[in-house]
Short mmCIF file of C-alpha atoms in Angstrom, two decimals:
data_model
loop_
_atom_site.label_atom_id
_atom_site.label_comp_id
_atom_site.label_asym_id
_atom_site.label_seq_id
_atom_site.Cartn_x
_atom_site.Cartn_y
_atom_site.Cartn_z
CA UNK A 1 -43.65 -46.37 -18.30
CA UNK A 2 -43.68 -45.05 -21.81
CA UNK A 3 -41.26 -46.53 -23.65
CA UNK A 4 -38.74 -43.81 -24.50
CA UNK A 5 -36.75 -42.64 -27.80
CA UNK A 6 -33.54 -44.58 -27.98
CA UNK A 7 -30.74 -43.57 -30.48
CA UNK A 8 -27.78 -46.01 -31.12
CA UNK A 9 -24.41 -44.18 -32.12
CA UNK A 10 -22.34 -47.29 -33.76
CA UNK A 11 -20.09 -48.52 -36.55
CA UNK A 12 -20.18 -51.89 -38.36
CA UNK A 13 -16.86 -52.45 -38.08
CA UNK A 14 -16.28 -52.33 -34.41
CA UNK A 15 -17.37 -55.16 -32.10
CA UNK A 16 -17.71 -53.24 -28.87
CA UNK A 17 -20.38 -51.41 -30.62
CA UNK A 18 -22.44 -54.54 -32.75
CA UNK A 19 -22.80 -56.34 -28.98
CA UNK A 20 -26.66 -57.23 -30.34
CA UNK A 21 -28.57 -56.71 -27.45
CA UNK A 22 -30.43 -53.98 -28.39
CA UNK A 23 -31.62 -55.88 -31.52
CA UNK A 24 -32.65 -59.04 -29.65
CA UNK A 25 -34.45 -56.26 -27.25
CA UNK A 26 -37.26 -55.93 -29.25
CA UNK A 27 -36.86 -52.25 -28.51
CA UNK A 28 -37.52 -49.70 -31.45
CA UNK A 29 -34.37 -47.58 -32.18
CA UNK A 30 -33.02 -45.42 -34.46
CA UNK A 31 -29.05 -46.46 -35.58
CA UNK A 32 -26.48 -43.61 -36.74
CA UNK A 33 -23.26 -45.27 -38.43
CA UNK A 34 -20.05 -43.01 -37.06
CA UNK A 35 -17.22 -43.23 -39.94
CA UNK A 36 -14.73 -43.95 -37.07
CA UNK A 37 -11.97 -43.19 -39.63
CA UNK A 38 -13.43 -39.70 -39.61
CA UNK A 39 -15.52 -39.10 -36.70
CA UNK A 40 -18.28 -35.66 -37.22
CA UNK A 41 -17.36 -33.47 -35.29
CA UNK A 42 -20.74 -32.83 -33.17
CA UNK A 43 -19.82 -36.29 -32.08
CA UNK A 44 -17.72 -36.12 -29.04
CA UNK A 45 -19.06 -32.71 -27.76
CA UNK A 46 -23.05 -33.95 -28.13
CA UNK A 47 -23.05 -37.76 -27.37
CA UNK A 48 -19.68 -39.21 -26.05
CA UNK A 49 -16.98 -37.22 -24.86
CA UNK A 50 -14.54 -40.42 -24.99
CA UNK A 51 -15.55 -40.36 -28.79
CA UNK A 52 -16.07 -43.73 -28.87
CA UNK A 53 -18.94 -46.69 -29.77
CA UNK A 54 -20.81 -47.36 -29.12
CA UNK A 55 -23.49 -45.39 -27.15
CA UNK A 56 -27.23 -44.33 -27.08
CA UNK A 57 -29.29 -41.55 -26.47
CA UNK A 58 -31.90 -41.98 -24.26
CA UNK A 59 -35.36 -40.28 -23.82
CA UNK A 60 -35.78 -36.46 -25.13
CA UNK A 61 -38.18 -35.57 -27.80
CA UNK A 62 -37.58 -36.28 -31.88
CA UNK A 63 -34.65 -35.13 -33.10
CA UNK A 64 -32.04 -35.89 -35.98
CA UNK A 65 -29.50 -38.43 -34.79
CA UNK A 66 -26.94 -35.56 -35.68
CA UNK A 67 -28.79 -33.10 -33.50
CA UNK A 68 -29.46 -35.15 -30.23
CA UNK A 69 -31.53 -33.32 -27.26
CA UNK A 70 -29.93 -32.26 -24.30
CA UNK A 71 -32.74 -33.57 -22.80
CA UNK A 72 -31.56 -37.31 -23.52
CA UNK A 73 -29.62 -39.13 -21.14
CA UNK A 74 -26.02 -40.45 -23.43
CA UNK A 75 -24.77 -43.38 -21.99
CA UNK A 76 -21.97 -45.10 -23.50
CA UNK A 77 -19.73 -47.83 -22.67
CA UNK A 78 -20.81 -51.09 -24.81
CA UNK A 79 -20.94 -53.27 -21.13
CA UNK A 80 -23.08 -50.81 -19.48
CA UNK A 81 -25.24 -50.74 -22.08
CA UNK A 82 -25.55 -54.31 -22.35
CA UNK A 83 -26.92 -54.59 -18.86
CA UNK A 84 -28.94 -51.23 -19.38
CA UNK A 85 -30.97 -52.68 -22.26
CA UNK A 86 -31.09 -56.14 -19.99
CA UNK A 87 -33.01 -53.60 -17.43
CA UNK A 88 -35.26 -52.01 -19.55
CA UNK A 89 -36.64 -55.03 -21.07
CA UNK A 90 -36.43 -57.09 -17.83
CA UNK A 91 -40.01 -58.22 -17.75
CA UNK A 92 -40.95 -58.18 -21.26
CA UNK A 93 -37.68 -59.79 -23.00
CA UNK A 94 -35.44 -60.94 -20.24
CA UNK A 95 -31.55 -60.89 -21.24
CA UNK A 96 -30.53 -61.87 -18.07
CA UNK A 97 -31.32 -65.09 -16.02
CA UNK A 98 -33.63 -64.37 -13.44
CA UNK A 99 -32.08 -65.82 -10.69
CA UNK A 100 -28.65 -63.74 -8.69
CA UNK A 101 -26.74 -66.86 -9.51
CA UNK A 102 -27.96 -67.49 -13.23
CA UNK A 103 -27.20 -63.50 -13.46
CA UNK A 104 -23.44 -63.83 -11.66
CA UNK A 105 -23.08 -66.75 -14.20
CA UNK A 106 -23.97 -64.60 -16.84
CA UNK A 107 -21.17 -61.58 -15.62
CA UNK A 108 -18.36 -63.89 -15.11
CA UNK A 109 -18.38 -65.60 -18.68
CA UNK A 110 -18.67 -61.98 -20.23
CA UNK A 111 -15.53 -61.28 -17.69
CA UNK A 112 -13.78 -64.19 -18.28
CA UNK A 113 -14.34 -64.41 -22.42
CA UNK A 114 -13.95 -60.81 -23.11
CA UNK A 115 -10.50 -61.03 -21.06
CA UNK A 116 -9.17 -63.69 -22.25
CA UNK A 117 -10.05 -63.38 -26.09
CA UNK A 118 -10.03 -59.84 -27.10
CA UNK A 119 -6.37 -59.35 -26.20
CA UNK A 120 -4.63 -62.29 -27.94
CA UNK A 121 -6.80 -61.78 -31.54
CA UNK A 122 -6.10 -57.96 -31.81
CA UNK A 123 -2.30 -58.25 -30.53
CA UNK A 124 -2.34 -61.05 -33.44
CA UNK A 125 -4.02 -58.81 -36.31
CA UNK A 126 -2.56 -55.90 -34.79
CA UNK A 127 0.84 -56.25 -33.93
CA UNK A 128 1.69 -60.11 -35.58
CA UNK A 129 1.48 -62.37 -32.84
CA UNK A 130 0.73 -65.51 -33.62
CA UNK A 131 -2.94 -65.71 -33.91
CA UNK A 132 -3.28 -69.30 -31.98
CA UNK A 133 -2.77 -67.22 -29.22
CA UNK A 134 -6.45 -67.23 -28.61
CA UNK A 135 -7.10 -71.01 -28.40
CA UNK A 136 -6.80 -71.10 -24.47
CA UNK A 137 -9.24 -68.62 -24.47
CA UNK A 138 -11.28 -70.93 -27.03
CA UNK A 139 -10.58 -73.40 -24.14
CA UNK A 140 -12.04 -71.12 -21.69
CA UNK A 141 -15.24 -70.47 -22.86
CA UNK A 142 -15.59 -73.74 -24.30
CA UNK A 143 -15.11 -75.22 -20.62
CA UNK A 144 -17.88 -71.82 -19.45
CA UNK A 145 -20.29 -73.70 -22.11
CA UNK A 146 -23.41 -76.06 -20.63
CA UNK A 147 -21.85 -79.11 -22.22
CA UNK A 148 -24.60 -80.70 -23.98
CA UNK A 149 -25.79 -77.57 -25.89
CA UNK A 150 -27.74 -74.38 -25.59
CA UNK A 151 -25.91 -70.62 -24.93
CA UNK A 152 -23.72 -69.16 -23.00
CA UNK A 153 -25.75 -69.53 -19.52
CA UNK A 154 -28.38 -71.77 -20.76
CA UNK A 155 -31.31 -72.47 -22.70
CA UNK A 156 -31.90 -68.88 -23.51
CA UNK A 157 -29.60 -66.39 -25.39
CA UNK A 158 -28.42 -63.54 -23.36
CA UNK A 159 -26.21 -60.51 -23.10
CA UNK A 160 -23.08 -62.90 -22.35
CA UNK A 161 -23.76 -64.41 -25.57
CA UNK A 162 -24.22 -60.67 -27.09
CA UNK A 163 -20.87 -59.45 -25.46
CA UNK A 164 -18.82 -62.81 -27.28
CA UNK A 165 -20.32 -63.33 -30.58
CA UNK A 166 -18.75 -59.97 -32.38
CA UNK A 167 -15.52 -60.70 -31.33
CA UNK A 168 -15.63 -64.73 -32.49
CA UNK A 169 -17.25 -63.47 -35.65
CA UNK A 170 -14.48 -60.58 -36.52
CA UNK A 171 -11.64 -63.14 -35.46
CA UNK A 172 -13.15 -66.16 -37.25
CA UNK A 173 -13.27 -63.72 -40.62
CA UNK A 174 -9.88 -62.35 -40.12
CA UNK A 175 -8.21 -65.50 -39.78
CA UNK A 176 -10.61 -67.61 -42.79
CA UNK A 177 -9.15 -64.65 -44.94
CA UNK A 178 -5.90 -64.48 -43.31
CA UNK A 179 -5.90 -61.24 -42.59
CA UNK A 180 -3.61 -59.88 -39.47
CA UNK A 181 -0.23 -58.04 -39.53
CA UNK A 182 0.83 -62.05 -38.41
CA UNK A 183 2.81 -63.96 -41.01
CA UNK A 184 0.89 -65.65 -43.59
CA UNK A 185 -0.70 -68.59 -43.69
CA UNK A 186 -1.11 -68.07 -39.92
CA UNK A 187 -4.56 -67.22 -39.79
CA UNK A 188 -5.69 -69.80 -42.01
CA UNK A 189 -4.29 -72.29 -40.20
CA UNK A 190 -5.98 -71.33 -36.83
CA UNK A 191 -9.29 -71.11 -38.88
CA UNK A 192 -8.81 -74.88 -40.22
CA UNK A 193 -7.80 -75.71 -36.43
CA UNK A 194 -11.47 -74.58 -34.84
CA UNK A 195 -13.06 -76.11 -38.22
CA UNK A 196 -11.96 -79.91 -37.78
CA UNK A 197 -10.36 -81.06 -34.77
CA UNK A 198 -12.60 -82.49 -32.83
CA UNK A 199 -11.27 -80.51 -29.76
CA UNK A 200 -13.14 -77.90 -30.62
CA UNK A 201 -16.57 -79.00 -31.68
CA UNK A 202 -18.62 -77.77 -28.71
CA UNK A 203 -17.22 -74.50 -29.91
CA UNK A 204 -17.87 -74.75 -33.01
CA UNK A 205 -21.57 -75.70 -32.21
CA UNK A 206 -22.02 -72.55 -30.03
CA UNK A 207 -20.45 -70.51 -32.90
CA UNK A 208 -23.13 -71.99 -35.41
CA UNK A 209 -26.12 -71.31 -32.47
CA UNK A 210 -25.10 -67.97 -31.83
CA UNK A 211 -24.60 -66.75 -35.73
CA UNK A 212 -27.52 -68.29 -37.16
CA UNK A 213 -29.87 -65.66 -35.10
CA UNK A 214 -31.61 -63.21 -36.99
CA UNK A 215 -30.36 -60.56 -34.62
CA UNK A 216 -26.71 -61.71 -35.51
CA UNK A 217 -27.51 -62.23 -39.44
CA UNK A 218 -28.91 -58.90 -39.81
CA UNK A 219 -26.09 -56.84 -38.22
CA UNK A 220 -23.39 -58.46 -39.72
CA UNK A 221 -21.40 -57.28 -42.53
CA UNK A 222 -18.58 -59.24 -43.63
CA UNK A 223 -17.45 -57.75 -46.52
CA UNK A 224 -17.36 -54.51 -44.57
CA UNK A 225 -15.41 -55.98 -41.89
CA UNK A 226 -12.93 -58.12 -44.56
CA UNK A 227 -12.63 -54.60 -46.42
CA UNK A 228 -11.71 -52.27 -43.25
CA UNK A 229 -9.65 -54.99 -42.21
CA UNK A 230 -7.42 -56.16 -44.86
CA UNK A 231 -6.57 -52.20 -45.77
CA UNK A 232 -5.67 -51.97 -42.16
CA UNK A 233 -3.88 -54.72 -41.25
CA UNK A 234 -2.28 -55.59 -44.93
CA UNK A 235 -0.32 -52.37 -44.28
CA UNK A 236 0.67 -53.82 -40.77
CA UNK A 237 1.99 -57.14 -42.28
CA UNK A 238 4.08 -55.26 -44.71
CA UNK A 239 5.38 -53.13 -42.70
CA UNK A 240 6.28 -55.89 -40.13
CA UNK A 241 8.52 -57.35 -42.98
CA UNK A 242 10.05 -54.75 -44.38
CA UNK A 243 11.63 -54.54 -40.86
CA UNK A 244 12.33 -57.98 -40.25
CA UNK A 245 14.51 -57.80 -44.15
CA UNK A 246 15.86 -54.82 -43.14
CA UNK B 1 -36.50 -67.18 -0.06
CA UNK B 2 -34.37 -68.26 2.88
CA UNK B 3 -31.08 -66.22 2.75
CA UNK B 4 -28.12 -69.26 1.97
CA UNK B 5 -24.84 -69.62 3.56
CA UNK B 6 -22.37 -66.84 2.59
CA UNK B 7 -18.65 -67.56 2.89
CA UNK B 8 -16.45 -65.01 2.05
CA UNK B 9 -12.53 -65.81 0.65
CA UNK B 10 -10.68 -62.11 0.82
CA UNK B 11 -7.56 -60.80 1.83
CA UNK B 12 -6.99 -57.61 4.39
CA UNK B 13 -4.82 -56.06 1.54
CA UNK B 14 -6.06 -56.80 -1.77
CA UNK B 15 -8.51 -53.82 -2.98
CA UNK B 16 -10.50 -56.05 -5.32
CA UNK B 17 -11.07 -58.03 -2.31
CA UNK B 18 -12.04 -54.72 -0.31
CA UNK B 19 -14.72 -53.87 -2.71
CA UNK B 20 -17.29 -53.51 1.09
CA UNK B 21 -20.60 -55.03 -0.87
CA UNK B 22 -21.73 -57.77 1.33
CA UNK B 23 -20.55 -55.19 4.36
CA UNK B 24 -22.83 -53.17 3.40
CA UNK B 25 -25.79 -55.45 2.62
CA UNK B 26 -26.65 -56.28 5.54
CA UNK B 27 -26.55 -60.05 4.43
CA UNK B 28 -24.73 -62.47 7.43
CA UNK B 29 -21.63 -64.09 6.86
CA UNK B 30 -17.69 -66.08 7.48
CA UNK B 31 -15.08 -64.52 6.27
CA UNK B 32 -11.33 -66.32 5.90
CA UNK B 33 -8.28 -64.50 5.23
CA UNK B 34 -6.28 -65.74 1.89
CA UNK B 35 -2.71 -65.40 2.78
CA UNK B 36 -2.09 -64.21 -0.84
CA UNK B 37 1.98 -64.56 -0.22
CA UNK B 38 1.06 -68.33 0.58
CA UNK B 39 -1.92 -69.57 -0.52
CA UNK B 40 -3.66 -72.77 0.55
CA UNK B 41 -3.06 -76.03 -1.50
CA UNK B 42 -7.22 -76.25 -0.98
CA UNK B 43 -7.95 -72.86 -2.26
CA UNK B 44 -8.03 -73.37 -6.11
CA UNK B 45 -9.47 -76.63 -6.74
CA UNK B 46 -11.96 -76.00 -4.12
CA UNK B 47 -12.89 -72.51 -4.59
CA UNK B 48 -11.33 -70.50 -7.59
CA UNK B 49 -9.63 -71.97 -10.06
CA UNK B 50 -7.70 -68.76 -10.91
CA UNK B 51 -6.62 -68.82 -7.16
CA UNK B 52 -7.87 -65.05 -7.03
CA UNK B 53 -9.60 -63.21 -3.92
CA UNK B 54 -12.29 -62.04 -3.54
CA UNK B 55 -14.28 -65.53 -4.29
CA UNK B 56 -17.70 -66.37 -2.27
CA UNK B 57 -19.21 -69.55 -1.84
CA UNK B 58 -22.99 -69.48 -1.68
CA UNK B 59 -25.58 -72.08 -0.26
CA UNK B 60 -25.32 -75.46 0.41
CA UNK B 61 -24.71 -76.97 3.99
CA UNK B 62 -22.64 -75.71 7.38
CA UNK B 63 -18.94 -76.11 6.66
CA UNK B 64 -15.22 -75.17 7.41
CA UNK B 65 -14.23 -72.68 5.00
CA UNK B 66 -11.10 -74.44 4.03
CA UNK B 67 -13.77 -77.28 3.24
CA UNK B 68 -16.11 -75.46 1.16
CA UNK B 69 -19.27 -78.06 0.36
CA UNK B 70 -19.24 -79.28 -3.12
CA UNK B 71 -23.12 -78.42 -3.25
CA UNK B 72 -22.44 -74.51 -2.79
CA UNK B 73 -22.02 -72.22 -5.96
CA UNK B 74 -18.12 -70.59 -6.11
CA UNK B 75 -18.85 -66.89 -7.34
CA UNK B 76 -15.63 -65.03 -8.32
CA UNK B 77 -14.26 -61.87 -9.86
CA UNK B 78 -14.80 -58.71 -7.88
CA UNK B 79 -17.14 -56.36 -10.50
CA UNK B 80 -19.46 -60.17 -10.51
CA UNK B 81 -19.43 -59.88 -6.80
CA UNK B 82 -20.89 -56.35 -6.18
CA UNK B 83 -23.97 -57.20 -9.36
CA UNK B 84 -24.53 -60.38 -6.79
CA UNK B 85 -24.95 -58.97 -4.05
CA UNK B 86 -26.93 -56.07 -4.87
CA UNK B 87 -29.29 -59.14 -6.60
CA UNK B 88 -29.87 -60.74 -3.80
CA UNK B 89 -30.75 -58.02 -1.17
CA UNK B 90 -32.78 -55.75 -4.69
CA UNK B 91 -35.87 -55.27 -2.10
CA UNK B 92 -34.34 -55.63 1.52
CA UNK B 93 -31.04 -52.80 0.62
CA UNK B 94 -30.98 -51.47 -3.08
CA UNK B 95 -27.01 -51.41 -3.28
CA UNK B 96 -28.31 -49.46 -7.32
CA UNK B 97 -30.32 -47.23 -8.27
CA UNK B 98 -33.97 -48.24 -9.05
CA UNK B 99 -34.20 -46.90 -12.72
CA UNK B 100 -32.28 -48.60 -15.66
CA UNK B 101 -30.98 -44.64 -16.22
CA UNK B 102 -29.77 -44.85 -12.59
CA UNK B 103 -27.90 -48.34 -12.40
CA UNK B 104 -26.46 -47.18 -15.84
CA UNK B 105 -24.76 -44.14 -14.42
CA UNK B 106 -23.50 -46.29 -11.19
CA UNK B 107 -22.35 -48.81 -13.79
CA UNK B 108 -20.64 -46.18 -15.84
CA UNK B 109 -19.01 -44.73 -12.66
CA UNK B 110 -17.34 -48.04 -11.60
CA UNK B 111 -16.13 -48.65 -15.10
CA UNK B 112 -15.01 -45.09 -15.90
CA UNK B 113 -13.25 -44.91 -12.15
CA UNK B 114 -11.36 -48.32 -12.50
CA UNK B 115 -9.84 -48.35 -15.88
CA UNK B 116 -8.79 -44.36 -15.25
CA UNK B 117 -7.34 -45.00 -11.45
CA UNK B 118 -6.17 -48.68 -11.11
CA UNK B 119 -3.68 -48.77 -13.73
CA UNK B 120 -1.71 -44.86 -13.08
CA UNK B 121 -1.71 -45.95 -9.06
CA UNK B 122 -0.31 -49.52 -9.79
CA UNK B 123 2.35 -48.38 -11.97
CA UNK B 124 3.57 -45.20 -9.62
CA UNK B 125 3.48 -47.68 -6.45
CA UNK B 126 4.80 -50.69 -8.45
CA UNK B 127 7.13 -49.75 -11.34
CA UNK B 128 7.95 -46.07 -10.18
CA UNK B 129 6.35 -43.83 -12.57
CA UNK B 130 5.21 -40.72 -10.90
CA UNK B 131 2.26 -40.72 -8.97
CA UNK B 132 0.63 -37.31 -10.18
CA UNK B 133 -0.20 -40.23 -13.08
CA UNK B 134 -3.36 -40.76 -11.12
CA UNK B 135 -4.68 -37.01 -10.96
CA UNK B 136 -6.39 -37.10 -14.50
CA UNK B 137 -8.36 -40.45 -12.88
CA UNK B 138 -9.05 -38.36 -9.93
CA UNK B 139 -10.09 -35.07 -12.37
CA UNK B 140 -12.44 -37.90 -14.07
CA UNK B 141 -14.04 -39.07 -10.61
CA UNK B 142 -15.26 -35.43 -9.16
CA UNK B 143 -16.21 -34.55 -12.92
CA UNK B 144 -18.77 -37.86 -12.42
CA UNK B 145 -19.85 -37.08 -8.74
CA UNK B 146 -22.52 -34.85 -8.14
CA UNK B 147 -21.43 -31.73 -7.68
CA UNK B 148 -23.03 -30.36 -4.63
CA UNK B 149 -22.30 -33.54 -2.70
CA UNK B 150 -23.61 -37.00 -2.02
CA UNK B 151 -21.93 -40.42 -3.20
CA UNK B 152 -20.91 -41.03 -6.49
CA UNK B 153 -24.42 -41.32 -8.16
CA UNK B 154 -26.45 -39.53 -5.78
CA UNK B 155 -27.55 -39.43 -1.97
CA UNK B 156 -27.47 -43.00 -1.76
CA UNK B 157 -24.31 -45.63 -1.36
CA UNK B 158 -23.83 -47.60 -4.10
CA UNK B 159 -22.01 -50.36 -5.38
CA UNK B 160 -20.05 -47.43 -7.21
CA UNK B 161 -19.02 -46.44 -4.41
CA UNK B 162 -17.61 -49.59 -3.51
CA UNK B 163 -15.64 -50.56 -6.31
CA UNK B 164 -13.37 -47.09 -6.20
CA UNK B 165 -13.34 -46.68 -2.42
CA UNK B 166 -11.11 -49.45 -1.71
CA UNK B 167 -8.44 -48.49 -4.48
CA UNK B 168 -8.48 -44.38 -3.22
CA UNK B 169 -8.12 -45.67 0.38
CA UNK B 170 -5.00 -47.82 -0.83
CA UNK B 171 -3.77 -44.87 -3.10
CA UNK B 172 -4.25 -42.15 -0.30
CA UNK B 173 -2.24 -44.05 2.30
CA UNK B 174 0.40 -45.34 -0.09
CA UNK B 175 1.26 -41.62 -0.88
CA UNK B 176 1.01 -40.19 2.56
CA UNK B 177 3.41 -42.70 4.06
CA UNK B 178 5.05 -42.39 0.62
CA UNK B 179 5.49 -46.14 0.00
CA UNK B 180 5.79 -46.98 -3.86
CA UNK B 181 9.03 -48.04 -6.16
CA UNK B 182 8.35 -44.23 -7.25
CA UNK B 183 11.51 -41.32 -6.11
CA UNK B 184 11.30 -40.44 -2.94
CA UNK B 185 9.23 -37.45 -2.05
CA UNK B 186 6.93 -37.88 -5.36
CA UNK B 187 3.95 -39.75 -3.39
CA UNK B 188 4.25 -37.18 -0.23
CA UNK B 189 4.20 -34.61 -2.73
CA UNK B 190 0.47 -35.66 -4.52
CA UNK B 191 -0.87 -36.55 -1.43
CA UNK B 192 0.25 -32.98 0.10
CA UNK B 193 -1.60 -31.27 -3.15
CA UNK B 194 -4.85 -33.60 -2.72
CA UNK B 195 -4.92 -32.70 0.82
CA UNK B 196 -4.96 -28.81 0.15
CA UNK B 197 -5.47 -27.74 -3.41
CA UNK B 198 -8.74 -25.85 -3.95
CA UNK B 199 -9.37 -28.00 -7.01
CA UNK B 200 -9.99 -30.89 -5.29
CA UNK B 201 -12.43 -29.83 -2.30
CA UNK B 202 -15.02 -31.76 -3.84
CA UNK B 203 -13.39 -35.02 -4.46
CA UNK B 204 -11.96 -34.29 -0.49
CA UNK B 205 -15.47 -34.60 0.55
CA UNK B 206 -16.16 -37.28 -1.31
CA UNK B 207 -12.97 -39.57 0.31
CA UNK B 208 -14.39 -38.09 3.90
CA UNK B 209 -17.50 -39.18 3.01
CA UNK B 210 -17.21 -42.85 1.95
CA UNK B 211 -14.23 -43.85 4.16
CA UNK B 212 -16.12 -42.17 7.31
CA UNK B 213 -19.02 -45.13 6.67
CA UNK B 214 -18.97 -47.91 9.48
CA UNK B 215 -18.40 -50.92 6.99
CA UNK B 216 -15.28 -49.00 5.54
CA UNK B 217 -14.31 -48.20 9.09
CA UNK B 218 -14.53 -52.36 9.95
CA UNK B 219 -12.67 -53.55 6.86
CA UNK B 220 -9.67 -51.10 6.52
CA UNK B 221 -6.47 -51.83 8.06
CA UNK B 222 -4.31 -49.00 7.19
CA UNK B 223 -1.57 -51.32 9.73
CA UNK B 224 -1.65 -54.50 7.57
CA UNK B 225 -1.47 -52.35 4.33
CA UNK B 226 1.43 -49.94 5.31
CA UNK B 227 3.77 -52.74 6.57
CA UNK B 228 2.93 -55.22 3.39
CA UNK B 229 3.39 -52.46 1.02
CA UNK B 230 6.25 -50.81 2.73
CA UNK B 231 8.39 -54.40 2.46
CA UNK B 232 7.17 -54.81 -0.88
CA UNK B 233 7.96 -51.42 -2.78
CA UNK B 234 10.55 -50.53 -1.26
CA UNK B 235 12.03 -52.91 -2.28
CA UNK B 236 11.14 -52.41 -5.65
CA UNK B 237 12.53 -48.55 -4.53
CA UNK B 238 15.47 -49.71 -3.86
CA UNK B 239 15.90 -51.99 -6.71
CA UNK B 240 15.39 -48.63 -9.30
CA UNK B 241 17.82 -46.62 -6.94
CA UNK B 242 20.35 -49.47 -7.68
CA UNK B 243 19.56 -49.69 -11.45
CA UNK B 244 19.43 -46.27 -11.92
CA UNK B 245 23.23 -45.64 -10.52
CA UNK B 246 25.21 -48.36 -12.11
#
């Protein structure tokens, strides 16, 4: 089969849509940033109807990224297309173990870490719970991780390792710079946690293993993500003590 | 490969646990019954740590079930369940499509029908918001089917269909019987309008459809499921009533 045309609809800020499989693919793709501040409108009505990232368009003849075929298949949902981009490069670039075990290994530690972590960092930079909130879930992968080194599952990085690494990377950043609607000083203190007690060094190998890919290096902005973020969530801090004086 | 031992850890009344995979695989297998209200010392250290059903245990030698061998792999969390077992019987009884396209839209389907149905049912049968809540989910689910009949991503059954069918079956009965901490009248009332409303012929077919199947047939008792919900939310009924008047 041909390989086919593949559009990806995303936004540098958000980690559902920088889940890095389809760069480790070794697929050829087109990317279209989506200013989700200020969505176009052609958006919603021509790739996702949920409006969200991110998601591709699939197949179809050339077109602008702003004028995709209705002859592409959209697919969206940043899970679904993990494993979608797992099946289209199963034989030449597997992203998946190859075995039904090594594959429901795989599955559960993007369940279990994508559960457990994204709720406790974003109600912490969100709303200002304290953001050691997500060290059990720390715990929790940490205890999914093949003890003496390697990824998620293994030897070989895969799309559990894809569907983690945003998320560590945006809450690592938020918390270095301190950035949340938590109370200050927080963050940092979270940040110097996972850096030097010893609890945590098999996490912070993976974290080093994982972000020191190309795939992970080139898709990366931090000062976009330290920018969007501190706007964002500086006003939420405020704003969360103005009421408390109040 | 020689198929392995299959033991199955579910519970009669638990949709997760319902989700009629391994049913439908064909594959052989023990099942034991998880008194959720009173579950074994054994069943978390042994099996799932998060003391959740459904949980499989796969390979290894001939044992009890309450004495699961050490040497077997424990495989929870229900979504991880269906990808297994359509892996293991891929070539004997594709339980998803054959093209990445295909198992994309099934994929899609299952995530788009659980996060729009399982949280509007739980909360009308649980916490007494109206069940109508659940109508957009069920607007959602014939907007995804295809439209001039078959399962939810074509003529074949699919794991999509069993991650939803369990949760409508649940949802369908709680209403009729109108069991839920909801007013009284309000589930009769949605399950009246389902029944007969024009609008929802198609997703009517659908429910007759994937509920007539022989594996949903041997796994659903509508019995066990009236009388443990009945006790359970009416309580919670009872409980608003109370609130409500004082």
């Amino acid at each position: 089969m041909a390989a086919q045309r593949i559009t990806l609809y995303s936004a540098k800020i958000c980690p559902w849509a920088h889940r890095l499989a389809l760069k480790e693919s070794g697929l050829s793709y087109k990317r279209f940033e989506i200013d989700l501040q200020n969505k176009p409108e052609w958006y919603a009505p021509k790739v996702n109807p949920a409006s969200k990232v991110p998601a591709i368009a699939y197949g179809g003849p050339d077109t602008e990224p702003e004028n995709p075929s209705p002859e592409s298949t959209k697919i969206a949902e940043s899970y679904v297309l993990l494993e979608f981009i797992a099946d289209l490069v199963q034989s030449s670039k597997p992203l998946l173990p190859a075995t039904p075990v090594g594959r429901a290994q795989a599955r559960f530690f993007i369940e279990t870490a994508t559960s457990k972590f994204v709720t406790p960092w974003q109600s912490s930079v969100f709303k200002g719970d304290d953001p050691s909130g997500v060290l059990p879930a720390i715990d929790a992968i940490q205890d999914l991780l093949p003890p003496q080194g390697g990824y998620a599952v293994g030897n070989d990085w895969t799309i559990a390792d894809a569907a983690i690494t945003p998320f560590l990377a945006r809450a690592l950043v938020t918390f270095k710079h301190d950035i949340g609607a938590y109370d200050e000083g927080q963050g940092k203190k979270v940040w110097e946690l996972l850096q030097t007690d010893d609890k945590y060094a098999r996490f912070r190998k993976y974290y080093a293993d994982v972000t020191s890919r190309q795939s992970f290096k080139e898709t990366f902005f931090e000062d976009i993500i330290v920018d969007g973020f501190s706007k964002r969530f500086g006003e939420a801090r405020a704003a969360r003590k103005a009421a408390s004086a109040s």
